[in-house]
JSON list of C-alpha atoms in Angstrom, two decimals:
[
{"chain": "A", "resi": 146, "resn": "UNK", "atom": "CA", "xyz": [106.80, 36.86, -14.31]},
{"chain": "A", "resi": 147, "resn": "UNK", "atom": "CA", "xyz": [104.72, 34.56, -16.52]},
{"chain": "A", "resi": 148, "resn": "UNK", "atom": "CA", "xyz": [101.58, 35.89, -18.15]},
{"chain": "A", "resi": 149, "resn": "UNK", "atom": "CA", "xyz": [99.82, 32.63, -17.19]},
{"chain": "A", "resi": 150, "resn": "UNK", "atom": "CA", "xyz": [100.87, 32.39, -13.56]},
{"chain": "A", "resi": 151, "resn": "UNK", "atom": "CA", "xyz": [101.12, 36.06, -12.60]},
{"chain": "A", "resi": 152, "resn": "UNK", "atom": "CA", "xyz": [99.57, 38.35, -15.18]},
{"chain": "A", "resi": 153, "resn": "UNK", "atom": "CA", "xyz": [100.02, 42.05, -14.63]},
{"chain": "A", "resi": 154, "resn": "UNK", "atom": "CA", "xyz": [97.15, 44.09, -13.30]},
{"chain": "A", "resi": 155, "resn": "UNK", "atom": "CA", "xyz": [96.66, 45.64, -16.74]},
{"chain": "A", "resi": 156, "resn": "UNK", "atom": "CA", "xyz": [96.40, 42.22, -18.37]},
{"chain": "A", "resi": 157, "resn": "UNK", "atom": "CA", "xyz": [93.99, 41.05, -15.67]},
{"chain": "A", "resi": 158, "resn": "UNK", "atom": "CA", "xyz": [91.74, 44.03, -16.35]},
{"chain": "A", "resi": 159, "resn": "UNK", "atom": "CA", "xyz": [91.82, 43.39, -20.09]},
{"chain": "A", "resi": 160, "resn": "UNK", "atom": "CA", "xyz": [91.04, 39.72, -19.55]},
{"chain": "A", "resi": 161, "resn": "UNK", "atom": "CA", "xyz": [88.21, 40.60, -17.15]},
{"chain": "A", "resi": 162, "resn": "UNK", "atom": "CA", "xyz": [86.77, 42.96, -19.75]},
{"chain": "A", "resi": 163, "resn": "UNK", "atom": "CA", "xyz": [87.07, 40.29, -22.44]},
{"chain": "A", "resi": 164, "resn": "UNK", "atom": "CA", "xyz": [85.45, 37.57, -20.33]},
{"chain": "A", "resi": 165, "resn": "UNK", "atom": "CA", "xyz": [82.57, 39.81, -19.24]},
{"chain": "A", "resi": 166, "resn": "UNK", "atom": "CA", "xyz": [81.99, 41.09, -22.79]},
{"chain": "A", "resi": 167, "resn": "UNK", "atom": "CA", "xyz": [82.01, 37.56, -24.20]},
{"chain": "A", "resi": 168, "resn": "UNK", "atom": "CA", "xyz": [79.71, 36.22, -21.47]},
{"chain": "A", "resi": 169, "resn": "UNK", "atom": "CA", "xyz": [77.09, 38.93, -22.02]},
{"chain": "A", "resi": 170, "resn": "UNK", "atom": "CA", "xyz": [77.52, 38.70, -25.79]},
{"chain": "A", "resi": 171, "resn": "UNK", "atom": "CA", "xyz": [76.97, 34.94, -25.80]},
{"chain": "A", "resi": 172, "resn": "UNK", "atom": "CA", "xyz": [73.92, 35.30, -23.58]},
{"chain": "A", "resi": 173, "resn": "UNK", "atom": "CA", "xyz": [72.37, 37.74, -26.05]},
{"chain": "A", "resi": 174, "resn": "UNK", "atom": "CA", "xyz": [73.46, 35.60, -29.01]},
{"chain": "A", "resi": 175, "resn": "UNK", "atom": "CA", "xyz": [71.83, 32.57, -27.42]},
{"chain": "A", "resi": 176, "resn": "UNK", "atom": "CA", "xyz": [68.59, 34.45, -26.81]},
{"chain": "A", "resi": 177, "resn": "UNK", "atom": "CA", "xyz": [68.46, 35.41, -30.47]},
{"chain": "A", "resi": 178, "resn": "UNK", "atom": "CA", "xyz": [69.48, 31.98, -31.78]},
{"chain": "A", "resi": 179, "resn": "UNK", "atom": "CA", "xyz": [66.79, 30.08, -29.91]},
{"chain": "A", "resi": 180, "resn": "UNK", "atom": "CA", "xyz": [64.05, 32.58, -30.76]},
{"chain": "A", "resi": 181, "resn": "UNK", "atom": "CA", "xyz": [64.68, 33.13, -34.48]},
{"chain": "A", "resi": 182, "resn": "UNK", "atom": "CA", "xyz": [63.64, 29.61, -35.59]},
{"chain": "A", "resi": 183, "resn": "UNK", "atom": "CA", "xyz": [60.30, 30.10, -33.80]},
{"chain": "A", "resi": 184, "resn": "UNK", "atom": "CA", "xyz": [59.92, 33.81, -34.53]},
{"chain": "A", "resi": 185, "resn": "UNK", "atom": "CA", "xyz": [56.16, 33.74, -35.17]},
{"chain": "A", "resi": 186, "resn": "UNK", "atom": "CA", "xyz": [55.50, 31.78, -31.96]},
{"chain": "A", "resi": 187, "resn": "UNK", "atom": "CA", "xyz": [57.71, 34.20, -30.00]},
{"chain": "A", "resi": 188, "resn": "UNK", "atom": "CA", "xyz": [55.87, 37.21, -31.43]},
{"chain": "A", "resi": 189, "resn": "UNK", "atom": "CA", "xyz": [52.48, 35.60, -30.75]},
{"chain": "A", "resi": 190, "resn": "UNK", "atom": "CA", "xyz": [53.49, 34.83, -27.17]},
{"chain": "A", "resi": 191, "resn": "UNK", "atom": "CA", "xyz": [54.56, 38.44, -26.64]},
{"chain": "A", "resi": 192, "resn": "UNK", "atom": "CA", "xyz": [51.36, 39.87, -28.11]},
{"chain": "A", "resi": 193, "resn": "UNK", "atom": "CA", "xyz": [49.36, 37.55, -25.85]},
{"chain": "A", "resi": 194, "resn": "UNK", "atom": "CA", "xyz": [51.34, 38.64, -22.77]},
{"chain": "A", "resi": 195, "resn": "UNK", "atom": "CA", "xyz": [50.94, 42.34, -23.63]},
{"chain": "A", "resi": 196, "resn": "UNK", "atom": "CA", "xyz": [47.29, 42.19, -24.74]},
{"chain": "A", "resi": 197, "resn": "UNK", "atom": "CA", "xyz": [46.05, 44.11, -21.70]},
{"chain": "A", "resi": 198, "resn": "UNK", "atom": "CA", "xyz": [49.08, 46.38, -21.29]},
{"chain": "A", "resi": 199, "resn": "UNK", "atom": "CA", "xyz": [49.35, 50.08, -22.08]},
{"chain": "A", "resi": 200, "resn": "UNK", "atom": "CA", "xyz": [51.66, 49.33, -25.04]},
{"chain": "A", "resi": 201, "resn": "UNK", "atom": "CA", "xyz": [49.91, 49.21, -28.44]},
{"chain": "A", "resi": 202, "resn": "UNK", "atom": "CA", "xyz": [49.69, 45.62, -29.67]},
{"chain": "A", "resi": 203, "resn": "UNK", "atom": "CA", "xyz": [51.09, 46.60, -33.10]},
{"chain": "A", "resi": 204, "resn": "UNK", "atom": "CA", "xyz": [54.25, 47.87, -31.43]},
{"chain": "A", "resi": 205, "resn": "UNK", "atom": "CA", "xyz": [54.51, 44.69, -29.36]},
{"chain": "A", "resi": 206, "resn": "UNK", "atom": "CA", "xyz": [54.19, 42.63, -32.53]},
{"chain": "A", "resi": 207, "resn": "UNK", "atom": "CA", "xyz": [56.99, 44.56, -34.25]},
{"chain": "A", "resi": 208, "resn": "UNK", "atom": "CA", "xyz": [59.24, 44.26, -31.19]},
{"chain": "A", "resi": 209, "resn": "UNK", "atom": "CA", "xyz": [58.47, 40.53, -31.09]},
{"chain": "A", "resi": 210, "resn": "UNK", "atom": "CA", "xyz": [59.84, 40.19, -34.61]},
{"chain": "A", "resi": 211, "resn": "UNK", "atom": "CA", "xyz": [62.79, 42.57, -34.27]},
{"chain": "A", "resi": 212, "resn": "UNK", "atom": "CA", "xyz": [64.01, 41.68, -30.77]},
{"chain": "A", "resi": 213, "resn": "UNK", "atom": "CA", "xyz": [65.43, 38.20, -31.54]},
{"chain": "A", "resi": 214, "resn": "UNK", "atom": "CA", "xyz": [67.31, 39.48, -34.58]},
{"chain": "A", "resi": 215, "resn": "UNK", "atom": "CA", "xyz": [68.60, 42.45, -32.59]},
{"chain": "A", "resi": 216, "resn": "UNK", "atom": "CA", "xyz": [69.69, 40.14, -29.76]},
{"chain": "A", "resi": 217, "resn": "UNK", "atom": "CA", "xyz": [71.59, 37.97, -32.23]},
{"chain": "A", "resi": 218, "resn": "UNK", "atom": "CA", "xyz": [73.34, 40.87, -33.98]},
{"chain": "A", "resi": 219, "resn": "UNK", "atom": "CA", "xyz": [74.12, 42.75, -30.77]},
{"chain": "A", "resi": 220, "resn": "UNK", "atom": "CA", "xyz": [75.29, 39.54, -29.13]},
{"chain": "A", "resi": 221, "resn": "UNK", "atom": "CA", "xyz": [77.63, 38.59, -31.96]},
{"chain": "A", "resi": 222, "resn": "UNK", "atom": "CA", "xyz": [79.16, 42.05, -32.25]},
{"chain": "A", "resi": 223, "resn": "UNK", "atom": "CA", "xyz": [79.58, 42.20, -28.48]},
{"chain": "A", "resi": 224, "resn": "UNK", "atom": "CA", "xyz": [81.12, 38.72, -28.34]},
{"chain": "A", "resi": 225, "resn": "UNK", "atom": "CA", "xyz": [83.76, 39.58, -30.92]},
{"chain": "A", "resi": 226, "resn": "UNK", "atom": "CA", "xyz": [84.26, 43.16, -29.76]},
{"chain": "A", "resi": 227, "resn": "UNK", "atom": "CA", "xyz": [83.17, 44.54, -33.11]},
{"chain": "A", "resi": 228, "resn": "UNK", "atom": "CA", "xyz": [81.78, 48.08, -33.01]},
{"chain": "A", "resi": 229, "resn": "UNK", "atom": "CA", "xyz": [81.84, 47.63, -29.25]},
{"chain": "A", "resi": 230, "resn": "UNK", "atom": "CA", "xyz": [80.49, 51.04, -28.17]},
{"chain": "A", "resi": 231, "resn": "UNK", "atom": "CA", "xyz": [77.57, 50.73, -30.59]},
{"chain": "A", "resi": 232, "resn": "UNK", "atom": "CA", "xyz": [76.82, 47.15, -29.54]},
{"chain": "A", "resi": 233, "resn": "UNK", "atom": "CA", "xyz": [77.00, 48.05, -25.84]},
{"chain": "A", "resi": 234, "resn": "UNK", "atom": "CA", "xyz": [74.72, 51.07, -26.25]},
{"chain": "A", "resi": 235, "resn": "UNK", "atom": "CA", "xyz": [72.32, 49.00, -28.37]},
{"chain": "A", "resi": 236, "resn": "UNK", "atom": "CA", "xyz": [72.39, 46.23, -25.78]},
{"chain": "A", "resi": 237, "resn": "UNK", "atom": "CA", "xyz": [71.72, 48.68, -22.96]},
{"chain": "A", "resi": 238, "resn": "UNK", "atom": "CA", "xyz": [68.83, 50.28, -24.86]},
{"chain": "A", "resi": 239, "resn": "UNK", "atom": "CA", "xyz": [67.38, 46.83, -25.57]},
{"chain": "A", "resi": 240, "resn": "UNK", "atom": "CA", "xyz": [67.51, 46.00, -21.87]},
{"chain": "A", "resi": 241, "resn": "UNK", "atom": "CA", "xyz": [65.88, 49.31, -20.99]},
{"chain": "A", "resi": 242, "resn": "UNK", "atom": "CA", "xyz": [63.06, 48.59, -23.47]},
{"chain": "A", "resi": 243, "resn": "UNK", "atom": "CA", "xyz": [62.63, 45.14, -21.90]},
{"chain": "A", "resi": 244, "resn": "UNK", "atom": "CA", "xyz": [62.50, 46.68, -18.42]},
{"chain": "A", "resi": 245, "resn": "UNK", "atom": "CA", "xyz": [59.78, 49.07, -19.59]},
{"chain": "A", "resi": 246, "resn": "UNK", "atom": "CA", "xyz": [57.86, 46.21, -21.19]},
{"chain": "A", "resi": 247, "resn": "UNK", "atom": "CA", "xyz": [58.08, 44.12, -18.04]},
{"chain": "A", "resi": 248, "resn": "UNK", "atom": "CA", "xyz": [56.85, 47.10, -16.04]},
{"chain": "A", "resi": 249, "resn": "UNK", "atom": "CA", "xyz": [53.91, 47.54, -18.43]},
{"chain": "A", "resi": 250, "resn": "UNK", "atom": "CA", "xyz": [52.73, 43.97, -17.75]},
{"chain": "A", "resi": 251, "resn": "UNK", "atom": "CA", "xyz": [53.74, 44.06, -14.07]},
{"chain": "A", "resi": 252, "resn": "UNK", "atom": "CA", "xyz": [56.24, 41.22, -14.48]},
{"chain": "A", "resi": 253, "resn": "UNK", "atom": "CA", "xyz": [58.34, 42.41, -11.57]},
{"chain": "A", "resi": 254, "resn": "UNK", "atom": "CA", "xyz": [60.49, 39.27, -11.34]},
{"chain": "A", "resi": 255, "resn": "UNK", "atom": "CA", "xyz": [61.70, 39.66, -14.94]},
{"chain": "A", "resi": 256, "resn": "UNK", "atom": "CA", "xyz": [62.94, 43.18, -14.25]},
{"chain": "A", "resi": 257, "resn": "UNK", "atom": "CA", "xyz": [65.59, 41.88, -11.86]},
{"chain": "A", "resi": 258, "resn": "UNK", "atom": "CA", "xyz": [66.99, 39.55, -14.53]},
{"chain": "A", "resi": 259, "resn": "UNK", "atom": "CA", "xyz": [66.98, 42.34, -17.11]},
{"chain": "A", "resi": 260, "resn": "UNK", "atom": "CA", "xyz": [68.77, 44.71, -14.74]},
{"chain": "A", "resi": 261, "resn": "UNK", "atom": "CA", "xyz": [71.33, 41.99, -14.00]},
{"chain": "A", "resi": 262, "resn": "UNK", "atom": "CA", "xyz": [72.12, 41.96, -17.74]},
{"chain": "A", "resi": 263, "resn": "UNK", "atom": "CA", "xyz": [72.12, 45.75, -17.93]},
{"chain": "A", "resi": 264, "resn": "UNK", "atom": "CA", "xyz": [74.61, 46.38, -15.12]},
{"chain": "A", "resi": 265, "resn": "UNK", "atom": "CA", "xyz": [77.61, 44.64, -16.73]},
{"chain": "A", "resi": 266, "resn": "UNK", "atom": "CA", "xyz": [76.78, 46.20, -20.11]},
{"chain": "A", "resi": 267, "resn": "UNK", "atom": "CA", "xyz": [76.94, 49.64, -18.50]},
{"chain": "A", "resi": 268, "resn": "UNK", "atom": "CA", "xyz": [80.17, 48.67, -16.71]},
{"chain": "A", "resi": 269, "resn": "UNK", "atom": "CA", "xyz": [81.73, 47.61, -20.02]},
{"chain": "A", "resi": 270, "resn": "UNK", "atom": "CA", "xyz": [80.65, 50.87, -21.61]},
{"chain": "A", "resi": 271, "resn": "UNK", "atom": "CA", "xyz": [82.30, 52.79, -18.76]},
{"chain": "A", "resi": 272, "resn": "UNK", "atom": "CA", "xyz": [85.74, 51.20, -19.27]},
{"chain": "A", "resi": 273, "resn": "UNK", "atom": "CA", "xyz": [86.52, 51.15, -23.01]},
{"chain": "A", "resi": 274, "resn": "UNK", "atom": "CA", "xyz": [90.28, 51.37, -22.42]},
{"chain": "A", "resi": 275, "resn": "UNK", "atom": "CA", "xyz": [90.26, 47.71, -21.34]},
{"chain": "A", "resi": 276, "resn": "UNK", "atom": "CA", "xyz": [88.69, 46.53, -24.61]},
{"chain": "A", "resi": 277, "resn": "UNK", "atom": "CA", "xyz": [92.02, 45.55, -26.13]},
{"chain": "A", "resi": 278, "resn": "UNK", "atom": "CA", "xyz": [91.21, 41.89, -26.89]},
{"chain": "A", "resi": 279, "resn": "UNK", "atom": "CA", "xyz": [88.65, 42.72, -29.56]},
{"chain": "A", "resi": 280, "resn": "UNK", "atom": "CA", "xyz": [88.02, 43.05, -33.26]},
{"chain": "A", "resi": 281, "resn": "UNK", "atom": "CA", "xyz": [87.87, 46.82, -32.74]},
{"chain": "A", "resi": 282, "resn": "UNK", "atom": "CA", "xyz": [91.37, 46.88, -31.29]},
{"chain": "A", "resi": 283, "resn": "UNK", "atom": "CA", "xyz": [92.73, 44.70, -34.09]},
{"chain": "A", "resi": 284, "resn": "UNK", "atom": "CA", "xyz": [91.11, 46.94, -36.69]},
{"chain": "A", "resi": 285, "resn": "UNK", "atom": "CA", "xyz": [92.30, 50.20, -35.15]},
{"chain": "A", "resi": 286, "resn": "UNK", "atom": "CA", "xyz": [95.86, 48.96, -34.69]},
{"chain": "A", "resi": 287, "resn": "UNK", "atom": "CA", "xyz": [96.40, 47.28, -38.06]},
{"chain": "A", "resi": 288, "resn": "UNK", "atom": "CA", "xyz": [99.25, 48.46, -40.26]},
{"chain": "A", "resi": 289, "resn": "UNK", "atom": "CA", "xyz": [98.03, 50.82, -42.96]},
{"chain": "A", "resi": 290, "resn": "UNK", "atom": "CA", "xyz": [100.31, 49.27, -45.58]},
{"chain": "A", "resi": 291, "resn": "UNK", "atom": "CA", "xyz": [102.70, 46.35, -45.73]},
{"chain": "A", "resi": 292, "resn": "UNK", "atom": "CA", "xyz": [106.33, 47.42, -45.31]},
{"chain": "A", "resi": 293, "resn": "UNK", "atom": "CA", "xyz": [108.41, 47.44, -48.46]},
{"chain": "A", "resi": 294, "resn": "UNK", "atom": "CA", "xyz": [110.92, 44.60, -48.10]},
{"chain": "A", "resi": 295, "resn": "UNK", "atom": "CA", "xyz": [113.44, 45.46, -50.82]},
{"chain": "A", "resi": 296, "resn": "UNK", "atom": "CA", "xyz": [114.03, 49.06, -49.80]},
{"chain": "A", "resi": 297, "resn": "UNK", "atom": "CA", "xyz": [112.38, 50.44, -52.94]},
{"chain": "A", "resi": 298, "resn": "UNK", "atom": "CA", "xyz": [110.55, 53.68, -52.56]},
{"chain": "A", "resi": 299, "resn": "UNK", "atom": "CA", "xyz": [112.98, 55.27, -50.10]}
]
C-alpha cells in the first residue's frame, strides 16, 4: 500500500490535522501581515467603529494595536505547529474576544465568520494526538545526544 495512493487512516488523520492547522494558521498570519503595515489606520478604524459601544475606547485602542501582532504570532506558531496548544488556546481566546467585540457593536454578520474560525481551532485543540507533522513533534522526538560512532564510552 503506497502512502500516496492509499494512506492509512492514521496518516489521513495526521494529514487532515496538518492541513487544517496550516489553513487556520495562514489565515491568522495573513490577517496580521496586512494589518501591521497600517497599524495606526487599523486602530483608528476600530476606535471609530466602537465609539458608541459599551467597551471603553482606551481598551479598543490597545486591542487595535495588539490584535494584528497577536494574529501574526499566533498564526505563525499555529502554521508551523510550534507550541501548538498555546497557539490554539490563544487563537480561540482571540476569536472569543472578537465575538464579544462584534456583539458590543451589534455586528451580527461578523460573528458568524469569527465562529467559523473558532470551530476548527477548538477541533484542533480537542485532537492533539494527530499533531505529529509539527515543530512540536520534531522537538519532542529529537535525540537527546548524537550516538557515539566509535564505540567509546561503553
